[in-house]
Each structure stands twice: as C-alpha cells, then as structure tokens.
PDB file of C-alpha atoms in Angstrom:
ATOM      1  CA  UNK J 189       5.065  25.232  -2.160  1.00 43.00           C
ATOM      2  CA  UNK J 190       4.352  22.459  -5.139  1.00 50.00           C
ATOM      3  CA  UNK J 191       3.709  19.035  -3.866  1.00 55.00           C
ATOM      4  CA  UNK J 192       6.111  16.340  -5.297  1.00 64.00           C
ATOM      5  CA  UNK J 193       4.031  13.964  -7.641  1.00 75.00           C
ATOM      6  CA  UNK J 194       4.027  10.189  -6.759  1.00 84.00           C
ATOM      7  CA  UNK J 195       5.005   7.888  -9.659  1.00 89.00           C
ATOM      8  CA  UNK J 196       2.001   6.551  -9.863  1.00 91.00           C
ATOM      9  CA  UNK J 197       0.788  10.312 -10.756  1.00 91.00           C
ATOM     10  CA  UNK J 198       3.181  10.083 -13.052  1.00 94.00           C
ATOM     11  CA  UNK J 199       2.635   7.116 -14.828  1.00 96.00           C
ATOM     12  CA  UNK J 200      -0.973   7.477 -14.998  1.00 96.00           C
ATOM     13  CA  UNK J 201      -0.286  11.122 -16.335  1.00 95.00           C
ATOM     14  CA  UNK J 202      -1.781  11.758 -20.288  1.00 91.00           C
ATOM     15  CA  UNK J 203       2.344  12.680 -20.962  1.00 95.00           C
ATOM     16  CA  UNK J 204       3.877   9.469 -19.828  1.00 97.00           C
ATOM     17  CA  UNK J 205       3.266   7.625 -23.190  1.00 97.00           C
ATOM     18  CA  UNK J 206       3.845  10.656 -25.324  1.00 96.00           C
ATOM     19  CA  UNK J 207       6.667   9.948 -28.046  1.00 96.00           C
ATOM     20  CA  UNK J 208       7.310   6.569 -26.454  1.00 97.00           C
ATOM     21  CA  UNK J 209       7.373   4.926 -30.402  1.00 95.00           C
ATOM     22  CA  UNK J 210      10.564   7.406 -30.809  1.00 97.00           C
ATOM     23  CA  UNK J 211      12.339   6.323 -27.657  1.00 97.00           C
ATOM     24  CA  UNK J 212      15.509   4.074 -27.377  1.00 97.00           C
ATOM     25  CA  UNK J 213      15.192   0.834 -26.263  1.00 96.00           C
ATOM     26  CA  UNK J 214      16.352   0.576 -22.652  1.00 97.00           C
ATOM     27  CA  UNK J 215      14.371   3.782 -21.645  1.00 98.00           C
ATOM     28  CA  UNK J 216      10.927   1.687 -22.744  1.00 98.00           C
ATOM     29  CA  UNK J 217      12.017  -1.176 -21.350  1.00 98.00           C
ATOM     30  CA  UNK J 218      12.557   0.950 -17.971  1.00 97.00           C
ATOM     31  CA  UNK J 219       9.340   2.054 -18.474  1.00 98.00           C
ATOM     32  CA  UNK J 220       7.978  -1.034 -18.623  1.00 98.00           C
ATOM     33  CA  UNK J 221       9.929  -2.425 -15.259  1.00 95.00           C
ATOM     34  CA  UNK J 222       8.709   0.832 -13.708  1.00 94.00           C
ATOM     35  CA  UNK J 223       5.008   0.015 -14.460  1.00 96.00           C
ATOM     36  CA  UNK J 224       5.529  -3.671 -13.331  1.00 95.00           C
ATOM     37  CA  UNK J 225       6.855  -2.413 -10.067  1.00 92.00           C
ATOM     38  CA  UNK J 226       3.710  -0.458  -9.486  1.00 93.00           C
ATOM     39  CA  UNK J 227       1.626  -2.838 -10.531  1.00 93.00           C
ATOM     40  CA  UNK J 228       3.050  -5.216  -7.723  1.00 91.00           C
ATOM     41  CA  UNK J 229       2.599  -2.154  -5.307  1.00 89.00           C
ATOM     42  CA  UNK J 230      -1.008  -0.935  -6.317  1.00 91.00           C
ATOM     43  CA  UNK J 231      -2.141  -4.911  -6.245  1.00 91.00           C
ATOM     44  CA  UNK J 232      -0.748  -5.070  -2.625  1.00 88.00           C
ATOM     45  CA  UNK J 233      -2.509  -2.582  -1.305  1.00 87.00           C
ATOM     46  CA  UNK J 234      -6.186  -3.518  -3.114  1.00 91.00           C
ATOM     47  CA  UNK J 235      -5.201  -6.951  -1.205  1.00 91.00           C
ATOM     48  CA  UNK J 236      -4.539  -5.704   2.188  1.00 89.00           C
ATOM     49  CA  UNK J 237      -7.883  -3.215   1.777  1.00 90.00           C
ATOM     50  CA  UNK J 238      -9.506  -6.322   0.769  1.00 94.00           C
ATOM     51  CA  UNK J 239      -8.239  -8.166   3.369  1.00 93.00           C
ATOM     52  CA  UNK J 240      -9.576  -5.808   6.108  1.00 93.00           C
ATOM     53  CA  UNK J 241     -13.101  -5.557   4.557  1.00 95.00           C
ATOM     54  CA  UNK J 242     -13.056  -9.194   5.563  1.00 95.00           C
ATOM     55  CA  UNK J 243     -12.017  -9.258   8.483  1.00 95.00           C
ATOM     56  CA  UNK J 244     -14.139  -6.481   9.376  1.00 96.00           C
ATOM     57  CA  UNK J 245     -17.060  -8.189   7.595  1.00 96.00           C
ATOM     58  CA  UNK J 246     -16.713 -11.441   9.445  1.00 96.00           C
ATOM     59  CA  UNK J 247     -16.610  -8.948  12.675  1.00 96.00           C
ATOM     60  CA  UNK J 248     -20.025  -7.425  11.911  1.00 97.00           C
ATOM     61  CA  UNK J 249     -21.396 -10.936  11.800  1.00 96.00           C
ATOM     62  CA  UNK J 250     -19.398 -12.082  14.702  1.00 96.00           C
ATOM     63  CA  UNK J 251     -21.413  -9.127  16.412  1.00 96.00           C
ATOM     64  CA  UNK J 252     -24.810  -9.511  14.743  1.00 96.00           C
ATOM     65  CA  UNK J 253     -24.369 -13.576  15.919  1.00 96.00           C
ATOM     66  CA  UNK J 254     -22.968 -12.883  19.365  1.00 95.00           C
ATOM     67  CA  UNK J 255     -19.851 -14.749  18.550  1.00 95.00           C
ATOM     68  CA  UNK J 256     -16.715 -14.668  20.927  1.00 95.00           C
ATOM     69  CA  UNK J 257     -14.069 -12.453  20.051  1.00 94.00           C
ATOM     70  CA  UNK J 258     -12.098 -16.174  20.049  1.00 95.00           C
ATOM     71  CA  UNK J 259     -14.396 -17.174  17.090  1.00 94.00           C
ATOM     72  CA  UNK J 260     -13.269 -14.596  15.219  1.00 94.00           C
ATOM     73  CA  UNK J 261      -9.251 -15.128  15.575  1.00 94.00           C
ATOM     74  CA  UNK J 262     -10.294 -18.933  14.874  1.00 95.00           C
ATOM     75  CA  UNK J 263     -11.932 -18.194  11.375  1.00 94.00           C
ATOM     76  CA  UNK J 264      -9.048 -15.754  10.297  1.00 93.00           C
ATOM     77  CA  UNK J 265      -7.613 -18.387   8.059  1.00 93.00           C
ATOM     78  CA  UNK J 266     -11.080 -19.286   6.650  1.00 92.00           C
ATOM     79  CA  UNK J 267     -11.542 -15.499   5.927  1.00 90.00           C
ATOM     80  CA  UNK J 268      -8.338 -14.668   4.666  1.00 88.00           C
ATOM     81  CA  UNK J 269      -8.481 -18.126   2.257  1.00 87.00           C
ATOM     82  CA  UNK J 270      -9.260 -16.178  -0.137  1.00 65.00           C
ATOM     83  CA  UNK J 271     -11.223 -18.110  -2.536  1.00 63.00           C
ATOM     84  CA  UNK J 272     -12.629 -15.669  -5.252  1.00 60.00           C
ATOM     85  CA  UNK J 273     -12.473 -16.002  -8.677  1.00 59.00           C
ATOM     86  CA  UNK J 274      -9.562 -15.784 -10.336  1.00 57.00           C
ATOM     87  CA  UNK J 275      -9.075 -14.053 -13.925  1.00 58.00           C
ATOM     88  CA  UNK J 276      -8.997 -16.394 -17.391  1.00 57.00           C
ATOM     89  CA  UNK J 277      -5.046 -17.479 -17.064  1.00 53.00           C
ATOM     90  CA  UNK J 278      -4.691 -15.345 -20.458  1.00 48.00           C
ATOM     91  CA  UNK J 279      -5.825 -12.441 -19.610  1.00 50.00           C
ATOM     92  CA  UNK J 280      -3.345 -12.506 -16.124  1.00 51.00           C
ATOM     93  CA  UNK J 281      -0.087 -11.021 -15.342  1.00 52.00           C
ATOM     94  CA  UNK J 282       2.920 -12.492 -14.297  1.00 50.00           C
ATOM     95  CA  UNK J 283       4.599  -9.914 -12.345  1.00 52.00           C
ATOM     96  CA  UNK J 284       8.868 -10.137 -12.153  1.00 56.00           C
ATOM     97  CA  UNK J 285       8.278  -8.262  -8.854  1.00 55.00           C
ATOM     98  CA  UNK J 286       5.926 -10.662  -5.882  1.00 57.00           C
ATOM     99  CA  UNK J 287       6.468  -8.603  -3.223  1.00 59.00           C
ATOM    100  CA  UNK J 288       6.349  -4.160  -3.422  1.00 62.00           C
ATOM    101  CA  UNK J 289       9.396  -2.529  -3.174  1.00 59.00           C
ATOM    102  CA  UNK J 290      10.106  -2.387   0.965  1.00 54.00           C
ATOM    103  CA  UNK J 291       9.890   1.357   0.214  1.00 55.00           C
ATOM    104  CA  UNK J 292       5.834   1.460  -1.528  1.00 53.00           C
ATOM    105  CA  UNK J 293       5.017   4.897  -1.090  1.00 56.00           C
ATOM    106  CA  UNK J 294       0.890   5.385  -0.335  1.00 54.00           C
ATOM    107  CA  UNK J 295       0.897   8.109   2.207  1.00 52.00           C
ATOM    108  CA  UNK J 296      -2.273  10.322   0.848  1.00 56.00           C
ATOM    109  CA  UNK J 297      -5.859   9.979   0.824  1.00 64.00           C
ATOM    110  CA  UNK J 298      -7.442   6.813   2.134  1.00 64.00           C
ATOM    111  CA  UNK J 299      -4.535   4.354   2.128  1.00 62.00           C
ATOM    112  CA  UNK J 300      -3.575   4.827   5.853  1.00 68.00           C
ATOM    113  CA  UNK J 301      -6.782   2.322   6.536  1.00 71.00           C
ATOM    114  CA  UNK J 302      -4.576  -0.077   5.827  1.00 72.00           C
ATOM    115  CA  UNK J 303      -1.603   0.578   8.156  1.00 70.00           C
ATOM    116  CA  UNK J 304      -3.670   1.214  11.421  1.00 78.00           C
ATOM    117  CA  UNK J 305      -4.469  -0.500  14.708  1.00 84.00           C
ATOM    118  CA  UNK J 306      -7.808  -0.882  13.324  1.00 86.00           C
ATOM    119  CA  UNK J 307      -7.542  -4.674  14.081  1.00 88.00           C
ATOM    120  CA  UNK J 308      -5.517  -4.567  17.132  1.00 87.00           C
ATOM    121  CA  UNK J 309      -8.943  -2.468  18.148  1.00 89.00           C
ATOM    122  CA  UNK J 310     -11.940  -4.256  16.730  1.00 90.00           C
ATOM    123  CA  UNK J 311     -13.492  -5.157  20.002  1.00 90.00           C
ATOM    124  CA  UNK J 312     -13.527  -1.895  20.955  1.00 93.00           C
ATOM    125  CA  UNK J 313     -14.505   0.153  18.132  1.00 94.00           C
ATOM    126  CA  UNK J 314     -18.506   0.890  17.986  1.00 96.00           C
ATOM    127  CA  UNK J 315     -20.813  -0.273  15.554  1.00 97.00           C
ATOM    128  CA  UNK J 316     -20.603   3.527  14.034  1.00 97.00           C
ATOM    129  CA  UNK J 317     -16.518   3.156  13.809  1.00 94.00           C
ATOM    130  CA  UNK J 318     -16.938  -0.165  12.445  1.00 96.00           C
ATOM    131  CA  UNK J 319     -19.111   0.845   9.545  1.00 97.00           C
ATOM    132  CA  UNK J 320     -17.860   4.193   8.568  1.00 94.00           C
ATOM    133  CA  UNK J 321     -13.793   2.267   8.750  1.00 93.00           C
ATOM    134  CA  UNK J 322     -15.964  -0.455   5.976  1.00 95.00           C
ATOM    135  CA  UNK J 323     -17.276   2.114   4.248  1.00 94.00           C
ATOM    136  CA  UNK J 324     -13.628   4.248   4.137  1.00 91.00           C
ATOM    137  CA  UNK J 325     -12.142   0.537   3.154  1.00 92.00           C
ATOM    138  CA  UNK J 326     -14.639   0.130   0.151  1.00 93.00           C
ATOM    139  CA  UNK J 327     -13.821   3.480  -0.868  1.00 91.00           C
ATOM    140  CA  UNK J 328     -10.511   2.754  -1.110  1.00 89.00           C
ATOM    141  CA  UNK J 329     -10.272  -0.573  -2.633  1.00 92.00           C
ATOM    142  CA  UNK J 330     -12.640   0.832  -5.657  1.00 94.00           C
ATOM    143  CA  UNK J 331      -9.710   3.848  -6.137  1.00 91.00           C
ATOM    144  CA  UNK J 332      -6.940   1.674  -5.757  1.00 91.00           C
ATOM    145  CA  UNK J 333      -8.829  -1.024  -8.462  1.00 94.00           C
ATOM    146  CA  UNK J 334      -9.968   2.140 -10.906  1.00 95.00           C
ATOM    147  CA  UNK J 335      -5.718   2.769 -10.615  1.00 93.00           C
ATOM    148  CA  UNK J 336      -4.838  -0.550 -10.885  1.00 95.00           C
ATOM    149  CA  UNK J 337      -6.894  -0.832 -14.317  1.00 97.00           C
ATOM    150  CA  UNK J 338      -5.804   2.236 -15.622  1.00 97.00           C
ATOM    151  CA  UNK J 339      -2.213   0.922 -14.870  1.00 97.00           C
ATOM    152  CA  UNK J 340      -2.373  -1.829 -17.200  1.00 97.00           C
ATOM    153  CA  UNK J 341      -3.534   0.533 -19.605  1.00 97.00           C
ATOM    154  CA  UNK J 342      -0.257   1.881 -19.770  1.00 98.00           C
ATOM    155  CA  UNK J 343       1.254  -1.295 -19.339  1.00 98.00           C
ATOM    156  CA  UNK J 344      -0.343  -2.607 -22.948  1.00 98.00           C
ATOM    157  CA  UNK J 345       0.442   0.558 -24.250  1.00 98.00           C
ATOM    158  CA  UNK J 346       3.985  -0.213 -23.879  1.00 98.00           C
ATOM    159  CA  UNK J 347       4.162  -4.339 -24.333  1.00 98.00           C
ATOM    160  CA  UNK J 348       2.293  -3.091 -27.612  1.00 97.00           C
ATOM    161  CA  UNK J 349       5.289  -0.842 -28.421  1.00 97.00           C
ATOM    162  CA  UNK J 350       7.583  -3.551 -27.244  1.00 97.00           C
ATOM    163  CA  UNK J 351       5.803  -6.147 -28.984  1.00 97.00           C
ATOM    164  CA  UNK J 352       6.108  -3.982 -32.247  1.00 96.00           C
ATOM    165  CA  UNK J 353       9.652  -3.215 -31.702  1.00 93.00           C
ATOM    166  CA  UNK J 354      10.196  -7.347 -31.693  1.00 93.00           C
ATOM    167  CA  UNK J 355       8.301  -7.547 -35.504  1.00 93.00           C
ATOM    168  CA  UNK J 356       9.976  -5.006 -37.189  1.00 89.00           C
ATOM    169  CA  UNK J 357      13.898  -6.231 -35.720  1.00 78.00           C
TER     170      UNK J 357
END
C-alpha cells in the first residue's frame, strides 16, 4: 500500500521546480498561489505550536511560583501578546491567503500537539507530561520552521521565474 504524499511533500520535493522556466504562464502562476497557500498553512501551525509553548511556559512558572490556576487564565492575553521581533518589512511576505484553507491537512508526525486537550488539562498533567508535551512542542515548531524556510525557497525560486518572465515581455 503507497502512502499518498501531502503537498507540502510535494512542493518541497527536488522535482517540483524542474523545467518550471519552460512552463506556460498560468501553470507557474498556480504554482505560485499553491506555495502561498502553504505558506499561510505551515505559518499557522508554527503559531499555534508557538502559542502552546507559552502557555505551557507561563504554566511551569505558574507552578514553580505557586500561582493559582486563575493567574494563569488572567495572563493569557499578556502571553499570547505576542511581542517578538518582527522581520525587516523587506524581507516579509504579504500573504493573499490570512487564514489556512478550512481544510489544512497536518495529520502525521508531531502536529497533533496542537489539536489536543492539552490545555483543557494543564492542571492535571504532571510535571513529567508537562515537560516531555514542551519538549514534543519545541520539536515541532523547529520542523515546521526548517519547512517553512525551505518553502520560501521555492517560493523565490518561482517569483524569480515570474519576475524574469515580467523583463523579458
């Protein structure tokens, strides 16, 4: 039995950029949307993996403090603020697509972290659950980011074929 390949797979393949100078139009420019769709996705997930590092940060320290389980809920939006750095406004991407298509497909490896009752659970899990869920999280939002990078890879790869297209019209 062969296992169906995600797009991602796909996109990220060594084949997906082969011949793409010899290529009409539309099916580069499809390309392109395709890449900008997953883009949206893969950034989605890093965010909500991100987002439940924090949260499960901020309940290690609630623990290691002897916070309430109250304190916690009432620094969620403090936590979830979000106030890292941002990248130089010319090096960033304007995605067409702000939210992932309602049918984002992340069903192997790690990505179910970020789908279960985790949080619904965190004053029950133990100090063991709560690390080795961090360290699963971590592990996770450093594949999804290595993805995410080599995705705009393939993204300039074909702007730079659009781009070039543009010149010589």
């Amino acid at each position: 039995m062969t296992q169906q390949r995600r797009r991602i797979d796909i996109v990220l393949g060594p084949e997906y950029l082969d011949g793409l100078d010899s290529l009409p139009d539309d099916d580069v420019q499809a390309m392109h949307e395709e890449c900008m769709e997953l883009e949206t996705e893969v950034s989605y997930v890093r965010r909500l993996a991100q987002a439940r590092i924090e949260i499960l940060n901020a309940e290690r320290e609630r623990r290691a403090t002897g916070g309430s389980v109250a304190d916690l809920i009432a620094a969620l939006p403090r936590i979830l603020a979000d106030p890292g750095p941002r990248p130089d406004p010319a090096a960033s991407r304007l995605s067409h697509h702000l939210a992932p298509a309602p049918s984002i497909q992340w069903t192997r490896g790690r990505e179910p972290l970020i789908v279960d009752d985790t949080l619904a659970n965190l004053p029950t899990l133990t100090n063991e659950q709560l690390e080795a869920t961090l360290t699963e999280l971590g592990e996770l939002e450093r594949e999804v980011s290595q993805r995410r990078r080599a995705l705009h890879g393939v993204i300039d790869g074909i702007e730079a074929e659009l781009a070039r297209r543009r010149v010589n019209a």
